[in-house]
Amino acid sequence: MKAFPTICRQLRSSRRFSLEPTAHVDFSTSSCACSRKKKVSPYKEVDQGKYSDLVQSVLSSRGLAQTPESLFEEDNLLYGPVSKCKPPKQDEKARVPGNWCPLFNPERIKLNATSTPTIPLKIPLQRNMIPSVTKILQQTMTSEQIFYLERWKKRMILELGEDGFEEYSSNLFLQGKRFHKALESILSPQGDLKERDENLECGYVESVQHILKDVSGVQALESAVQHETLKYVGLLDCVAEYQGKLCVIDWKTSEKPKPYIRNTFDNPLQVVAYIGAINNDANYSFQVQCGLIVVAYKDGSPAHPHFMDTELCSQYWAKWLLRLEEYTQKEKNQNIQKPDQGTE
């Protein structure tokens, strides 16, 4: 084997090999580094000085970040403390009225078109100790209903003030009263024709025009009813045929759309209470099996009709009986406490 120095001398003498130092060359694994210049961010080309004042003003005007605690404090200030209600148990059985009374009267006959009276009944409401349907529903509202009602009232007072809210409530009452008076004039056969034409200019009346086309055979208008067994009274708006079916019709006004029957809150209970009363009132010889809630709008937009057939009326009737029992029990408890309070 040749010595290492000998091999080096031979390599130096060779033309193909050179041990002279060469310039240092860097190699990159990226092809872009060799062929392309480094990209410059387009944001660096923006005139920072021109927009710095704008950015600073936006950031300086940004409010403090809201937290769940601050949101609760704000809500408590505007609407009052939140009423916490326990959710109903899933395995809880549906309540059944203890004192069941049928909605329909088997002794009554279904009204025929030939028996339509020439003048609708209009029985005045007698003021006595018997509770009204409206009072019973108001005294037995759920805690959730009370909460949302009070929340709405506080919000309106916050916007309008105490005096403004009273004026607003008074105007709503007067508008509803005029609307009912206008419908009574339109549906009554002895109504004033001139007054009917004037009522057509009312937005609420315009709203129900497509409903009135399907209403015929009016039996009662603004007439009192009394359930002789369950002992309650009421003043119904109208009893007439709607699309061929005899109904208790309840006219309602609203500032917000109510396209579904669930949007009408306790109105279905009011309707079935009147149906049950009229079927057990000796002043009425016919039987009603259906109901109709009509929600009219001030701007004249088409009203929403909510028809209640026999099955739906029966479902709401059971709920009404529960509310009636609750009211009766409350009255008994109050009567028991009154003598004790007097002796103290």
Coordinates of C-alpha atoms in Angstrom, one line a residue:
M1 CA 0.0 0.0 0.0
K2 CA 1.3 3.4 -1.0
A3 CA 1.9 5.9 1.8
F4 CA -0.6 8.8 2.2
P5 CA 2.0 11.6 1.3
T6 CA 2.7 9.8 -2.0
I7 CA -1.0 9.7 -2.9
C8 CA -1.4 13.5 -2.2
R9 CA 1.5 14.3 -4.5
Q10 CA -0.1 12.4 -7.3
L11 CA -3.4 14.1 -6.8
R12 CA -1.8 17.6 -7.0
S13 CA -0.2 16.7 -10.2
S14 CA -3.4 15.6 -11.7
R15 CA -5.3 18.1 -13.9
R16 CA -8.7 17.0 -12.8
F17 CA -8.3 17.6 -9.1
S18 CA -7.3 20.7 -7.2
L19 CA -7.0 21.2 -3.5
E20 CA -7.0 25.0 -3.8
P21 CA -9.6 26.7 -1.6
T22 CA -12.7 27.9 -3.4
A23 CA -15.3 30.5 -2.7
H24 CA -17.9 29.4 -0.1
V25 CA -21.3 28.7 -1.6
D26 CA -24.6 28.3 0.4
F27 CA -27.3 25.9 -0.8
S28 CA -31.0 26.2 0.3
T29 CA -33.7 23.6 0.3
S30 CA -36.1 26.2 -0.8
S31 CA -36.4 27.0 -4.5
C32 CA -38.0 30.3 -3.7
A33 CA -34.9 31.5 -1.9
C34 CA -32.9 31.1 -5.1
S35 CA -35.3 32.5 -7.7
R36 CA -37.7 34.9 -5.9
K37 CA -37.3 38.0 -3.7
K38 CA -38.8 38.0 -0.3
K39 CA -42.5 39.2 -0.3
V40 CA -43.3 42.5 1.4
S41 CA -46.5 42.7 3.5
P42 CA -49.0 45.0 1.8
Y43 CA -49.9 46.4 5.2
K44 CA -46.4 48.0 5.4
E45 CA -47.2 50.1 2.4
V46 CA -50.2 51.7 4.2
D47 CA -49.6 55.2 5.4
Q48 CA -49.5 54.5 9.2
G49 CA -49.6 58.2 10.1
K50 CA -52.7 58.8 8.1
Y51 CA -54.8 56.2 9.8
S52 CA -53.2 56.2 13.3
D53 CA -55.6 58.8 14.6
L54 CA -58.6 56.9 13.3
V55 CA -57.5 53.6 15.0
Q56 CA -56.7 55.4 18.2
S57 CA -60.2 57.1 18.3
V58 CA -62.0 53.8 17.7
L59 CA -60.0 52.1 20.4
S60 CA -60.5 54.9 22.9
S61 CA -64.3 55.1 22.3
R62 CA -64.7 51.3 23.0
G63 CA -66.6 50.8 26.3
L64 CA -65.6 48.6 29.1
A65 CA -66.1 44.9 28.4
Q66 CA -69.4 43.6 29.8
T67 CA -69.4 40.6 32.1
P68 CA -72.2 38.3 33.2
E69 CA -72.3 40.2 36.5
S70 CA -72.6 43.6 34.9
L71 CA -75.4 42.3 32.6
F72 CA -77.3 41.0 35.6
E73 CA -76.9 44.3 37.4
E74 CA -78.1 46.2 34.4
D75 CA -81.1 43.9 33.9
N76 CA -81.9 44.2 37.6
L77 CA -81.9 48.0 37.4
L78 CA -84.1 48.1 34.4
Y79 CA -86.6 45.3 35.1
G80 CA -86.2 44.3 38.7
P81 CA -84.9 41.1 40.3
V82 CA -85.4 37.9 38.3
S83 CA -88.1 35.5 39.6
K84 CA -86.5 32.1 39.7
C85 CA -89.0 29.3 39.1
K86 CA -88.2 25.6 39.5
P87 CA -88.8 23.7 36.3
P88 CA -91.7 21.2 36.4
K89 CA -90.7 17.6 37.1
Q90 CA -90.6 15.4 34.1
D91 CA -92.4 12.5 35.8
E92 CA -95.1 14.8 37.3
K93 CA -98.6 13.6 36.2
A94 CA -100.9 16.1 34.5
R95 CA -103.4 17.6 36.9
V96 CA -107.0 16.6 36.6
P97 CA -109.9 18.8 37.7
G98 CA -111.4 17.5 41.0
N99 CA -114.9 18.7 40.2
W100 CA -115.5 17.8 36.6
C101 CA -118.3 19.4 34.7
P102 CA -119.0 18.7 31.0
L103 CA -118.4 21.5 28.5
F104 CA -121.3 20.5 26.2
N105 CA -124.9 20.1 27.2
P106 CA -126.4 16.9 25.8
E107 CA -129.9 18.3 26.3
R108 CA -129.2 21.2 24.0
I109 CA -129.8 20.9 20.2
K110 CA -127.4 22.0 17.6
L111 CA -128.6 25.3 16.0
N112 CA -130.0 25.0 12.5
A113 CA -129.7 27.8 10.0
T114 CA -133.5 28.1 9.9
S115 CA -133.7 29.0 13.6
T116 CA -131.5 32.1 13.3
P117 CA -133.2 34.9 15.2
T118 CA -133.9 38.2 13.5
I119 CA -132.4 40.2 16.4
P120 CA -129.3 38.9 18.2
L121 CA -129.5 38.5 21.9
K122 CA -128.0 41.2 24.0
I123 CA -128.4 40.3 27.7
P124 CA -127.0 42.9 30.1
L125 CA -124.5 41.8 32.7
Q126 CA -125.8 41.9 36.2
R127 CA -123.3 43.1 38.8
N128 CA -123.4 40.6 41.7
M129 CA -121.1 38.6 44.0
I130 CA -120.5 35.9 41.3
P131 CA -116.9 36.2 40.0
S132 CA -116.4 37.0 36.3
V133 CA -114.2 35.1 33.9
T134 CA -111.8 38.0 33.6
K135 CA -111.4 38.2 37.4
I136 CA -110.8 34.5 37.8
L137 CA -108.0 34.5 35.1
Q138 CA -106.3 37.6 36.6
Q139 CA -106.3 36.1 40.1
T140 CA -104.9 32.8 39.0
M141 CA -102.0 33.9 36.7
T142 CA -98.9 31.8 37.0
S143 CA -95.7 33.3 38.4
E144 CA -94.2 33.3 35.0
Q145 CA -97.1 35.3 33.6
I146 CA -96.9 37.8 36.4
F147 CA -93.1 38.2 35.9
Y148 CA -93.4 39.0 32.2
L149 CA -96.3 41.3 32.8
E150 CA -94.5 43.3 35.5
R151 CA -91.3 43.3 33.4
W152 CA -93.2 44.8 30.4
K153 CA -94.9 47.4 32.7
K154 CA -91.6 48.5 34.2
R155 CA -90.0 48.8 30.7
M156 CA -92.9 50.9 29.5
I157 CA -92.8 53.2 32.6
L158 CA -89.1 53.6 32.0
E159 CA -89.7 54.7 28.5
L160 CA -92.9 56.8 29.0
G161 CA -92.9 57.7 32.7
E162 CA -95.8 57.1 35.1
D163 CA -98.2 59.6 33.6
G164 CA -97.3 58.5 30.0
F165 CA -97.9 54.9 30.9
E166 CA -101.3 55.7 32.4
E167 CA -102.2 57.6 29.3
Y168 CA -101.0 54.8 27.0
S169 CA -103.1 52.2 28.9
S170 CA -106.1 54.5 28.8
N171 CA -105.8 54.9 25.0
L172 CA -105.5 51.1 24.5
F173 CA -108.7 50.6 26.5
L174 CA -110.6 53.2 24.5
Q175 CA -109.4 51.9 21.2
G176 CA -110.5 48.4 22.2
K177 CA -113.9 49.7 23.3
R178 CA -114.4 51.6 20.1
F179 CA -113.4 48.6 18.1
H180 CA -116.0 46.4 19.8
K181 CA -118.6 49.1 19.4
A182 CA -117.9 49.3 15.7
L183 CA -118.2 45.6 15.2
E184 CA -121.5 45.5 17.1
S185 CA -122.8 48.2 14.7
I186 CA -121.6 46.3 11.7
L187 CA -122.9 42.9 12.8
S188 CA -126.2 44.1 14.2
P189 CA -129.1 44.0 11.6
Q190 CA -130.6 47.2 13.0
G191 CA -127.3 49.1 13.0
D192 CA -126.9 52.6 11.6
L193 CA -125.7 52.4 7.9
K194 CA -124.0 55.8 8.2
E195 CA -122.1 54.6 11.3
R196 CA -121.1 51.4 9.5
D197 CA -119.5 53.4 6.7
E198 CA -117.6 55.6 9.2
N199 CA -116.3 52.5 11.0
L200 CA -114.8 51.2 7.8
E201 CA -112.1 53.9 8.1
C202 CA -110.9 52.4 11.4
G203 CA -107.7 50.4 11.0
Y204 CA -108.9 47.6 13.3
V205 CA -112.1 47.2 11.3
E206 CA -110.2 47.2 8.1
S207 CA -108.0 44.5 9.6
V208 CA -110.9 42.1 10.1
Q209 CA -112.7 42.6 6.7
H210 CA -111.6 39.3 5.4
I211 CA -112.9 37.6 8.6
L212 CA -116.3 39.3 8.5
K213 CA -116.9 37.9 5.0
D214 CA -117.1 34.4 6.6
V215 CA -119.3 35.5 9.6
S216 CA -123.0 35.0 9.3
G217 CA -126.1 34.0 11.4
V218 CA -125.3 36.3 14.4
Q219 CA -127.0 34.9 17.6
A220 CA -125.7 37.2 20.3
L221 CA -123.7 40.5 20.6
E222 CA -122.1 41.8 23.8
S223 CA -124.3 39.5 25.8
A224 CA -123.9 38.2 29.4
V225 CA -123.6 34.5 30.2
Q226 CA -123.7 32.7 33.5
H227 CA -122.7 29.1 34.3
E228 CA -125.5 28.0 36.6
T229 CA -123.5 25.0 38.0
L230 CA -120.0 26.4 38.3
K231 CA -121.2 29.9 39.4
Y232 CA -119.3 32.4 37.2
V233 CA -120.4 35.1 34.8
G234 CA -119.0 36.8 31.7
L235 CA -119.7 39.2 28.8
L236 CA -119.0 37.6 25.4
D237 CA -118.4 39.5 22.3
C238 CA -120.3 37.6 19.7
V239 CA -121.9 34.3 18.9
A240 CA -122.2 33.6 15.2
E241 CA -121.4 31.1 12.4
Y242 CA -117.8 31.2 11.1
Q243 CA -117.4 29.3 7.9
G244 CA -120.6 27.4 8.7
K245 CA -119.8 26.5 12.3
L246 CA -121.4 28.2 15.3
C247 CA -118.7 29.8 17.4
V248 CA -118.1 32.1 20.4
I249 CA -116.1 34.8 18.7
D250 CA -113.7 36.9 20.8
W251 CA -112.3 40.1 19.1
K252 CA -108.9 41.2 20.3
T253 CA -106.5 44.1 19.4
S254 CA -102.8 43.9 19.4
E255 CA -99.8 46.0 18.5
K256 CA -97.6 43.0 17.8
P257 CA -98.4 40.1 15.4
K258 CA -99.9 37.0 17.0
P259 CA -99.9 34.4 14.2
Y260 CA -100.3 31.4 16.6
I261 CA -102.9 30.6 19.2
R262 CA -100.1 30.2 21.8
N263 CA -99.4 34.0 21.3
T264 CA -102.9 34.8 22.7
F265 CA -102.0 33.7 26.3
D266 CA -105.2 33.1 28.3
N267 CA -107.7 34.1 25.6
P268 CA -108.5 30.4 24.7
L269 CA -109.5 29.8 28.3
Q270 CA -111.7 32.9 28.2
V271 CA -113.5 31.6 25.1
V272 CA -114.1 28.1 26.4
A273 CA -115.4 29.6 29.7
Y274 CA -118.0 31.5 27.7
I275 CA -118.8 28.3 25.6
G276 CA -119.4 26.3 28.8
A277 CA -121.5 29.1 30.3
I278 CA -123.7 29.6 27.3
N279 CA -124.3 25.8 27.1
N280 CA -125.5 25.9 30.7
D281 CA -127.4 29.2 30.7
A282 CA -131.2 29.1 30.5
N283 CA -131.3 32.3 28.5
Y284 CA -129.8 30.5 25.5
S285 CA -131.6 27.6 23.8
F286 CA -128.8 26.5 21.4
Q287 CA -125.4 24.9 22.0
V288 CA -122.0 26.1 20.9
Q289 CA -119.2 23.7 20.2
C290 CA -116.4 25.9 18.6
G291 CA -114.6 29.1 19.3
L292 CA -112.8 31.8 17.3
I293 CA -110.2 34.3 18.5
V294 CA -109.6 37.2 16.0
V295 CA -106.5 39.4 16.6
A296 CA -106.9 42.7 14.8
Y297 CA -104.2 45.3 14.1
K298 CA -104.3 49.1 14.1
D299 CA -102.4 49.5 10.9
G300 CA -105.1 47.6 9.0
S301 CA -102.9 44.6 8.2
P302 CA -104.9 41.3 7.9
A303 CA -106.1 40.0 11.3
H304 CA -105.1 36.5 12.5
P305 CA -108.0 34.1 13.1
H306 CA -107.5 31.3 15.5
F307 CA -110.2 28.7 15.1
M308 CA -110.9 26.3 18.0
D309 CA -112.6 23.0 17.1
T310 CA -114.5 20.8 19.5
E311 CA -111.4 18.8 20.5
L312 CA -109.2 21.9 21.1
C313 CA -112.0 23.4 23.2
S314 CA -112.3 20.3 25.3
Q315 CA -108.5 20.5 26.1
Y316 CA -108.7 24.1 27.1
W317 CA -111.9 23.4 29.1
A318 CA -109.9 21.1 31.4
K319 CA -107.4 23.9 32.0
W320 CA -110.1 26.4 32.7
L321 CA -111.6 24.1 35.3
L322 CA -108.2 23.9 37.1
R323 CA -108.0 27.7 37.1
L324 CA -111.5 27.9 38.5
E325 CA -110.7 25.5 41.3
E326 CA -107.5 27.4 42.1
Y327 CA -109.5 30.6 42.4
T328 CA -112.2 29.0 44.6
Q329 CA -109.5 27.6 46.9
K330 CA -107.8 31.0 47.2
E331 CA -111.2 32.6 48.1
K332 CA -111.8 30.0 50.8
N333 CA -108.3 30.6 52.3
Q334 CA -108.9 34.4 52.4
N335 CA -112.3 33.9 54.0
I336 CA -110.7 31.7 56.7
Q337 CA -108.0 34.3 57.4
K338 CA -110.3 37.3 57.6
P339 CA -111.9 36.4 61.0
D340 CA -108.4 35.7 62.5
Q341 CA -107.2 39.1 61.4
G342 CA -110.2 40.8 62.9
T343 CA -109.6 39.4 66.4
E344 CA -106.0 40.6 66.6

